[in-house]
Amino acid sequence: MSATVNNPFQHIVEPLDPKDPTQQFYNLSKLGDPRYERLPFSIRVLLESAVRNCDEFLVKSSDVESILNWKHTQTQTVEVPFRPARVILQDFTGVPAVVDFAAMRDAVMKLGGDPEKINPVCPADLVIDHSIQVDFNRKSDSLQKNQDLEFDRNRERFQFLKWGSKAFRNMRIIPPGSGIVHQVNLEYLARVVFNFDGYFYPDSLVGTDSHTTMIDGLGVLGWGVGGIEAEAVMLGQPISMVLPEVVGYKLSGTPNQFITSTDIVLTVTKHLRQVGVVGKFVEFFGPGVSQLSIADRATIANMCPEYGATAAFFPVDEVSVQYLEQTGRDAEKLAYITKYLKAVSMFRDYNNVSQDPDFTRIVELDLTTVVPCCSGPKRPQDRIAVSDMKSDFESCLGAKQGFKGFQIPPERHSTAVPFRFNDKDYTLNHGSVVIAAITSCTNTSNPSVMLGAGLLAKKAIECGLSVKPYIKTSLSPGSGVVTYYLKESGVMAYLFQLGFEVVGYGCMTCIGNSGPLPEPVVEAITQGDLPTTWLPPPLVIAYAIAGTVRIDFDKEPIGTDSEGKDVFLRDIWPTREEIQAVEREFVIPTMFKEVYEKIESVNERWNSLVAPSDKLYPWDTNSTYIKSPPFFDGLTMKLQPPQSIHEAYVLLNLGDSVTTDHISPAGNIARNSSAARYLTSRGLSARDYNSYGSRRGNDAVMARGTFANIRLFNKFLNKQAPKTIHLPTEETMDVFDAAERYIQSGVPLVILAGKEYGSGSSRDWAAKGPFLQGIKAVVAESYERIHRSNLVGMGVIPLEYLAGDSAESLGLTGRERYTILIPEPLAPRMLVDVKLDTGKTFQVRMRFDTDVELTYFHHGGILNYMIRKMSED
């Protein structure tokens, strides 16, 4: 939204160019308040939004004062509203958002309102990038075959999205085959400064993907939210947020010539997790920032969810403007971007210490101390120096089952599994590489690491090195620009020779869309675990050539050349200078312009797709992809007071770091699952199941898929399995089947969990699914920010143990019956009593953090609130 009428700050509005009074901006420098120049740059963006949108209703003058007074209010849990300039979505999270919009139109109409009021009031871009899988690889036609399969599998979803792009204003769809949402955002969608409706103002956004923070690297403030919260923003509601602390992260020094941006980001991630930045903004400053390209900065910002911060902000500087020029933005835009940001003191000179603002605290990193590294074997935040990779993996083999352990008996550490592939004999051991994928927006948006991979491939081929044929190799560029410069620079041919040909444009292996492995390999790896290691692209190729992660590159050769001589990794590793020389020559503005000027029309199958034209969606009752959800069934205009939860059973007793993928998996639908049985009953065969991620528009599938991850560790069972115990009968069954039985008995349910419940991707179905399974509350030691917000949005109560308490310390087994007393009136973060049928009572904190969240709870969730509001207006 550009500005509000009757704004009390209208007196600071002035034209950016005195010769053109029609183009105005709110000049924050004219507030005449010395506190402004001391604010972190990220907080200045929040302030500008509050000033411009101040209407003394949704945004008040007191909110502006709270933000200006950030130095004191940052530690006082002060609630402020924020209206982002736009919203970005990807199709896995975007489809359920559009389904909700369609269902909300139906609900508003039933309540006597105007259904067309359900419409985005700010720009909403949806990039289709999560549907493509690596079904084919190592062939020249793999890309076309994978894209054809993607379209065949997802035709219903694509038709629905195309309907949405026509039925709703301000909604733009970027068709499949265009790239990864965050890279397309960085290279094309980002405005940096909006010029809309006669006003200039900072670009800002929220997105339905946890890695939306990648755009922070370009100086655009943004972060991930749940799909439910994003829908409210699209309907004109501000985000209600607690004014965050801002950790200043000072960078100094210059990385050595063998360091990649991935090495830097993994080092920063581990450091910030140690510092503790959950729920905070991180803002980068210091002379070391100017040593980093925008792609480097975006890589660091991308990993924000892994170190737990809300945002990781790099204010705009000259390097940012140079990137905008490199990516084809026109001169007129560059001129007003620079002029505006300088006028409002949001343009940064990282070498000018007088510009350094106040921070909550400052931590530092000398870039000269960064060493080559990777992470794993199960979480991207578990950084390992490459020099320690072999010893670290081997220590994990016998360690206790967990994030750094597989609990494999010592006698099995040297297990060798023979198998035959393409008429040749091979052997797999613990640590053997079976999938090597160059993928993920973290990597593919960065020309330095992509060209580095290409140059390493070139040197490897010239030395006669190769990758074993059974290893599933793939390359998934984040945009067509990547393919362009890899081809123009001549390195694509070498990548292809090693098996890394382009298999698709989108989030593929990084979100589980790796497709099937060769059957002989599948049979071989069923005898062990299949861990994941996160690596920069050059190391992906290096480990693929080595065929194992149990190699010390400093001491052991990666292979032998055509003459039988040892080749070490250092012999083929390109220097930073080599990479930058190629980048300067081949990554040029014309590439970006050529790719993006036709991005919305280049996909012929999308162009020819016929979609309904009705304003109300004509639901097809036979569809197994798109289904009208039951969230608004029986909704009336009358509010019911919140009810206490009586005698609830525990559906699941979980531990620490339960991710949204554990709760609502995105990957393949197992043939023995509740979801599979449902799809089979609808006449589908196993080959047509597709993935949970592709079926997020169908609540019947998603409710059955909730807690269906095979790696879910339930303390009731003391093992990994997508099952639980139905306590009244002591039967072990699929989680959905147990929940359904409880619902039929009219019994409420709760979940017990440990620390970081709901970490990972911002999946709204990780809240919607439990809601449909009858979960009334979750009791956890701590929550990931986005997931807690999603629970609130669905009316599920997030309860938090008091400091020092846990299920273990309180002696909870999960077999008790739980009564949770909900008092009136409610207040943010208040304490409530939990009574057990054993006679024990303890207190927990109710994690409704703001008055607005309590309002949503009283309405039964944010969407119910919006429907009632739209029906009243």
mmCIF file with all atom_site columns, C-alpha atoms in Angstrom, residues 69 71-79 242-243 245:
data_model
loop_
_atom_site.group_PDB
_atom_site.id
_atom_site.type_symbol
_atom_site.label_atom_id
_atom_site.label_alt_id
_atom_site.label_comp_id
_atom_site.label_asym_id
_atom_site.label_entity_id
_atom_site.label_seq_id
_atom_site.pdbx_PDB_ins_code
_atom_site.Cartn_x
_atom_site.Cartn_y
_atom_site.Cartn_z
_atom_site.occupancy
_atom_site.B_iso_or_equiv
_atom_site.pdbx_formal_charge
_atom_site.auth_seq_id
_atom_site.auth_comp_id
_atom_site.auth_asym_id
_atom_site.auth_atom_id
_atom_site.pdbx_PDB_model_num
ATOM 1  C CA . ASN A 1 69  ? 12.215 4.666  20.658 1.00 0.00 ? 69  ASN A CA 1
ATOM 2  C CA . LYS A 1 71  ? 16.743 1.613  21.788 1.00 0.00 ? 71  LYS A CA 1
ATOM 3  C CA . HIS A 1 72  ? 14.519 1.352  24.869 1.00 0.00 ? 72  HIS A CA 1
ATOM 4  C CA . THR A 1 73  ? 11.494 -0.575 23.582 1.00 0.00 ? 73  THR A CA 1
ATOM 5  C CA . GLN A 1 74  ? 13.467 -3.436 22.000 1.00 0.00 ? 74  GLN A CA 1
ATOM 6  C CA . THR A 1 75  ? 13.606 -5.308 25.326 1.00 0.00 ? 75  THR A CA 1
ATOM 7  C CA . GLN A 1 76  ? 10.067 -4.484 26.471 1.00 0.00 ? 76  GLN A CA 1
ATOM 8  C CA . THR A 1 77  ? 8.065  -6.904 24.284 1.00 0.00 ? 77  THR A CA 1
ATOM 9  C CA . VAL A 1 78  ? 6.416  -3.982 22.520 1.00 0.00 ? 78  VAL A CA 1
ATOM 10 C CA . GLU A 1 79  ? 3.961  -4.926 19.782 1.00 0.00 ? 79  GLU A CA 1
ATOM 11 C CA . VAL A 1 242 ? 7.094  -7.788 18.689 1.00 0.00 ? 242 VAL A CA 1
ATOM 12 C CA . LEU A 1 243 ? 9.696  -5.100 18.004 1.00 0.00 ? 243 LEU A CA 1
ATOM 13 C CA . GLU A 1 245 ? 16.318 -6.833 19.081 1.00 0.00 ? 245 GLU A CA 1
#
